[in-house]
Structures are given as structure tokens and as C-alpha cells.
Short mmCIF file of C-alpha atoms in Angstrom, two decimals:
data_model
loop_
_atom_site.label_atom_id
_atom_site.label_comp_id
_atom_site.label_asym_id
_atom_site.label_seq_id
_atom_site.Cartn_x
_atom_site.Cartn_y
_atom_site.Cartn_z
CA UNK C 30 128.73 38.17 135.74
CA UNK C 31 127.98 41.84 135.98
CA UNK C 32 126.19 43.08 132.69
CA UNK C 33 126.99 47.50 134.11
CA UNK C 34 130.81 48.25 135.26
CA UNK C 35 130.54 51.47 136.71
CA UNK C 36 133.73 53.84 136.77
CA UNK C 37 135.43 55.25 139.36
CA UNK C 38 134.65 53.76 142.78
CA UNK C 39 134.83 56.61 144.49
CA UNK C 40 135.40 60.20 142.80
CA UNK C 41 136.29 63.85 145.22
CA UNK C 42 136.76 66.66 142.91
CA UNK C 43 136.46 70.87 144.10
CA UNK C 44 133.33 72.68 144.11
CA UNK C 45 132.99 73.78 140.43
CA UNK C 46 134.48 71.08 138.77
CA UNK C 47 132.92 68.60 136.91
CA UNK C 48 132.70 65.13 137.83
CA UNK C 49 132.13 62.44 135.10
CA UNK C 50 131.05 58.89 135.84
CA UNK C 51 131.32 56.53 133.45
CA UNK C 52 129.14 53.00 132.84
CA UNK C 53 129.74 50.40 130.03
CA UNK C 54 127.01 47.24 129.15
CA UNK C 55 127.89 44.20 126.68
CA UNK C 56 123.66 43.29 126.68
CA UNK C 57 122.68 44.79 123.57
CA UNK C 58 119.18 44.58 124.70
CA UNK C 59 119.36 47.11 127.25
CA UNK C 60 116.86 49.59 125.97
CA UNK C 61 117.21 52.42 129.14
CA UNK C 62 119.68 54.18 131.02
CA UNK C 63 119.00 55.65 134.38
CA UNK C 64 121.72 57.53 136.31
CA UNK C 65 120.27 57.36 140.54
CA UNK C 66 120.95 59.38 143.38
CA UNK C 67 121.66 57.96 146.56
CA UNK C 68 122.29 59.95 149.80
CA UNK C 69 123.15 58.22 153.78
CA UNK C 70 120.00 56.50 155.08
CA UNK C 71 117.58 56.61 151.78
CA UNK C 72 116.44 55.03 148.98
CA UNK C 73 118.00 55.32 145.77
CA UNK C 74 116.54 58.76 143.71
CA UNK C 75 116.73 58.45 139.33
CA UNK C 76 118.20 61.52 138.51
CA UNK C 77 117.73 61.49 135.05
CA UNK C 78 117.78 59.03 131.90
CA UNK C 79 117.63 58.46 128.61
CA UNK C 80 117.27 55.63 125.38
CA UNK C 81 119.40 55.24 122.81
CA UNK C 82 118.08 56.77 119.79
CA UNK C 83 120.30 59.85 121.84
CA UNK C 84 123.78 60.54 122.24
CA UNK C 85 123.63 63.14 125.07
CA UNK C 86 120.67 64.79 127.19
CA UNK C 87 120.27 67.24 129.49
CA UNK C 88 118.94 68.49 132.94
CA UNK C 89 119.98 71.19 135.22
CA UNK C 90 123.38 70.84 135.25
CA UNK C 91 123.33 66.83 134.65
CA UNK C 92 124.19 65.24 131.64
CA UNK C 93 124.51 61.79 130.36
CA UNK C 94 125.89 61.28 127.15
CA UNK C 95 125.39 58.38 125.53
CA UNK C 96 127.88 56.07 123.00
CA UNK C 97 125.53 53.03 121.47
CA UNK C 98 128.46 51.84 119.13
CA UNK C 99 131.05 51.47 121.56
CA UNK C 100 128.26 50.95 124.57
CA UNK C 101 128.93 52.95 126.79
CA UNK C 102 127.60 56.14 129.48
CA UNK C 103 128.35 58.55 131.27
CA UNK C 104 127.18 61.07 133.55
CA UNK C 105 128.96 64.92 133.94
CA UNK C 106 127.81 66.64 136.66
CA UNK C 107 128.84 70.43 135.84
CA UNK C 108 128.94 73.25 138.48
CA UNK C 109 129.32 70.58 141.25
CA UNK C 110 128.10 71.21 145.18
CA UNK C 111 128.83 70.00 147.73
CA UNK C 112 125.87 69.41 147.95
CA UNK C 113 125.96 66.47 145.01
CA UNK C 114 127.76 64.53 147.17
CA UNK C 115 126.18 61.76 147.43
CA UNK C 116 126.88 57.79 145.67
CA UNK C 117 125.86 57.83 142.35
CA UNK C 118 124.27 54.75 140.50
CA UNK C 119 124.25 53.80 136.43
CA UNK C 120 121.96 51.28 135.58
CA UNK C 121 120.06 49.30 132.63
CA UNK C 122 116.81 47.79 131.58
CA UNK C 123 116.68 45.02 129.01
CA UNK C 124 113.42 45.79 126.57
CA UNK C 125 110.39 44.22 127.67
CA UNK C 126 112.06 42.97 130.75
CA UNK C 127 111.24 45.38 133.84
CA UNK C 128 114.17 44.91 136.57
CA UNK C 129 117.16 47.25 136.78
CA UNK C 130 120.06 46.30 136.62
CA UNK C 131 122.71 48.26 138.24
CA UNK C 132 127.00 49.39 138.81
CA UNK C 133 127.81 49.29 141.48
CA UNK C 134 128.21 52.36 142.89
CA UNK C 135 130.92 56.23 142.91
CA UNK C 136 130.91 57.23 145.83
CA UNK C 137 130.93 61.71 145.19
CA UNK C 138 132.92 63.55 147.56
CA UNK C 139 132.12 67.45 146.42
CA UNK C 140 134.97 69.49 148.39
CA UNK C 141 134.13 73.17 149.43
CA UNK G 2 102.07 62.71 147.99
CA UNK G 3 103.59 59.86 149.89
CA UNK G 4 106.55 57.90 148.59
CA UNK G 5 107.27 54.98 149.15
CA UNK G 6 107.63 53.11 152.45
CA UNK G 7 109.49 50.65 154.22
CA UNK G 8 108.52 48.95 157.23
CA UNK G 9 110.52 47.84 159.65
CA UNK G 10 113.33 50.72 158.84
CA UNK G 11 116.14 48.40 161.03
CA UNK G 12 115.56 44.55 161.52
CA UNK G 13 118.53 42.35 163.36
CA UNK G 14 117.21 38.99 163.73
CA UNK G 15 118.76 35.36 164.78
CA UNK G 16 120.71 33.52 161.95
CA UNK G 17 117.46 31.02 161.37
CA UNK G 18 114.83 32.88 161.93
CA UNK G 19 111.74 33.91 159.40
CA UNK G 20 111.56 37.63 159.00
CA UNK G 21 108.46 39.61 156.85
CA UNK G 22 109.55 43.28 155.25
CA UNK G 23 106.31 45.01 154.66
CA UNK G 24 106.59 48.23 151.48
CA UNK G 25 103.53 49.67 150.78
CA UNK G 26 104.09 51.26 147.40
CA UNK G 27 103.06 54.70 146.36
CA UNK G 28 98.94 54.99 146.29
CA UNK G 29 97.93 53.99 141.94
CA UNK G 30 100.64 51.83 141.47
CA UNK G 31 100.32 49.25 140.13
CA UNK G 32 103.70 47.72 139.58
CA UNK G 33 106.54 46.52 142.36
CA UNK G 34 109.62 46.26 142.73
CA UNK G 35 112.46 44.26 145.22
CA UNK G 36 115.94 45.46 145.30
CA UNK G 37 118.88 44.19 147.60
CA UNK G 38 122.53 46.48 148.51
CA UNK G 39 125.11 44.63 150.10
CA UNK G 40 128.64 45.84 149.82
CA UNK G 41 129.43 43.54 147.88
CA UNK G 42 127.13 42.85 145.36
CA UNK G 43 125.94 46.95 144.31
CA UNK G 44 122.49 46.75 144.43
CA UNK G 45 120.24 43.27 143.13
CA UNK G 46 116.88 43.34 141.57
CA UNK G 47 114.93 40.76 142.63
CA UNK G 48 111.03 39.94 141.96
CA UNK G 49 108.71 42.19 140.04
CA UNK G 50 104.37 42.82 140.62
CA UNK G 51 102.00 43.82 137.93
CA UNK G 52 98.87 44.65 140.37
CA UNK G 53 99.73 41.50 142.68
CA UNK G 54 101.32 38.48 140.46
CA UNK G 55 105.08 38.07 139.92
CA UNK G 56 106.19 37.62 135.98
CA UNK G 57 109.30 37.93 138.00
CA UNK G 58 110.90 35.88 139.71
CA UNK G 59 114.40 35.20 138.45
CA UNK G 60 117.01 37.65 141.10
CA UNK G 61 115.08 35.91 144.33
CA UNK G 62 118.58 34.01 145.43
CA UNK G 63 117.03 30.71 147.26
CA UNK G 64 113.46 28.99 147.61
CA UNK G 65 113.83 30.78 151.20
CA UNK G 66 112.65 33.89 149.65
CA UNK G 67 109.78 34.73 148.10
CA UNK G 68 106.62 38.07 147.86
CA UNK G 69 104.32 38.19 148.42
CA UNK G 70 101.15 40.83 147.65
CA UNK G 71 97.53 41.80 148.25
CA UNK G 72 94.79 43.62 147.35
CA UNK G 73 97.05 44.81 144.65
CA UNK G 74 98.86 47.58 146.71
CA UNK G 75 101.57 46.14 149.88
CA UNK G 76 103.93 43.92 149.40
CA UNK G 77 105.07 41.78 151.98
CA UNK G 78 108.74 39.40 151.78
CA UNK G 79 109.65 37.29 153.17
CA UNK G 80 112.89 35.19 153.91
CA UNK G 81 113.11 32.29 155.72
CA UNK G 82 115.15 30.68 158.43
CA UNK G 83 117.82 33.66 157.56
CA UNK G 84 121.41 32.98 157.11
CA UNK G 85 124.15 36.03 158.17
CA UNK G 86 124.23 36.92 153.49
CA UNK G 87 121.44 37.99 153.75
CA UNK G 88 122.76 41.11 155.88
CA UNK G 89 121.86 43.58 153.25
CA UNK G 90 119.44 46.40 152.86
CA UNK G 91 115.98 45.54 150.54
CA UNK G 92 114.60 48.46 149.11
CA UNK G 93 111.88 48.14 147.19
CA UNK G 94 110.46 50.24 144.75
CA UNK G 95 107.47 51.22 142.37
CA UNK G 96 106.16 52.71 139.01
CA UNK G 97 103.16 53.74 137.63
CA UNK G 98 101.98 50.14 135.53
CA UNK G 99 104.55 47.85 134.21
CA UNK G 100 106.78 48.94 131.43
CA UNK G 101 106.78 53.20 132.67
CA UNK G 102 110.21 54.52 133.20
CA UNK G 103 110.87 55.52 136.66
CA UNK G 104 110.96 54.15 139.79
CA UNK G 105 110.45 55.38 142.88
CA UNK G 106 112.20 53.25 145.38
CA UNK G 107 111.52 53.34 149.50
CA UNK G 108 114.26 54.50 152.73
CA UNK G 109 114.63 50.70 152.46
CA UNK G 110 114.67 48.46 155.65
CA UNK G 111 118.40 47.54 156.97
CA UNK G 112 118.28 43.41 158.08
CA UNK G 113 121.45 42.27 159.91
CA UNK G 114 121.32 38.84 160.61
CA UNK G 115 123.84 37.90 163.76
#
């Protein structure tokens, strides 16, 4: 079964807009939630990550919002730019485990 | 410094052949991971190494898949008797140590099984 559900599959936003990508999980043993950005032909690169003891984390134009009770977390990209066009993956890792469980990805296009 | 490197970048093989995919982690990283990225399944965890041992092989999809790591550095993922459903991008990642958060990914090997 899919342990991390990501939506939407694809998203088109005008430059300067705020794309929002959502993820939901079931396993309460997850204790680390990263977001990865992937450009065509490249491997995923860590963008920002959060642990469940905080509700929000900001790094530059990227913000993670985390709702532990709802078992949901989301990525917001402020002042989006065409260079942000990429595929974004949310992920989760169970405490004591090693591999990441990924969502299926969101293909984001920022139109100039 | 250099990032994670993988070779070959592309591999085309015929159904039934064996293939070997190589990963060179970032120097000094003791933890190494293999993932598979396919259109239908997204990114799937395959196997994890700490040093030369693989405490977690839970993601290997069948006994046709195996991996080893030598000298605490280079790792090889071997797929025997390849099937068309094995076609995917195989990604390697490394991190400083077990339990450290950031995994650094290589560019992947695109495997096509004809």
C-alpha cells in the first residue's frame, strides 16, 4: 500500500504565485519528513526537511507546514520562479529505519 | 567535492541477461542506499548498506536482485535474468552515517530491458 500520498500529480502556477504541494501519511512511526527536488536527468536533491516536533520550517522561499494530528505536511514555494519548475517529492522515514518512503511526485511548472 | 557518481548512465540490455550497476558514494560517507525510480511506482527503496554490511534488504523486489559493497566505498547492484519490468532508473544515495538525515543522490542509471 502507498504509505505516503502526494497531491497534486501536476501543477501549473504563474511566476510569483505560491504553489502548494500536499502529502499525507498513515504510519505514526515516521519521524523525519524531507522534500526533494528533481530536475530532468538528475538525481533528487534535498530541499528542506522537518521533524514532527515543529509545525513549520522556512528555508529561503521554501516552507514546510506540518500537522501532526492530521498526519499531513505540505510544501509552499514563495515568489515562485520559472527555475523552480521541477518534480517535487515528499518523503518520510521511520525512526530507526534507513530507507526513505517517497510520495509519487508532483510535476511543477512555473510559467513566466 | 565530488558528489555521488553512478555508471553507466544508460544501459540497454536484452531480456534474460544479467546487468551490473555501479555506485561511487561521496568520500567518507559510510551509509549507502539504492532506490529504483519507475513511472508506475515512483521512487522505491531497495537496499541499505552501513559499511560493507546490508542490514536492510527489505526493498529488493526479488531474488534476482543482489547488491554488495566493498571497502566501505563502491557498491554494485546486480540484476540477474533481467525482465522488462526491471526497466527503470536506478538511483544510489549516500549519507555520512546511519541515522543522519541528508541522503545525497547520484544522477542514476537508466536501465532499459528489451
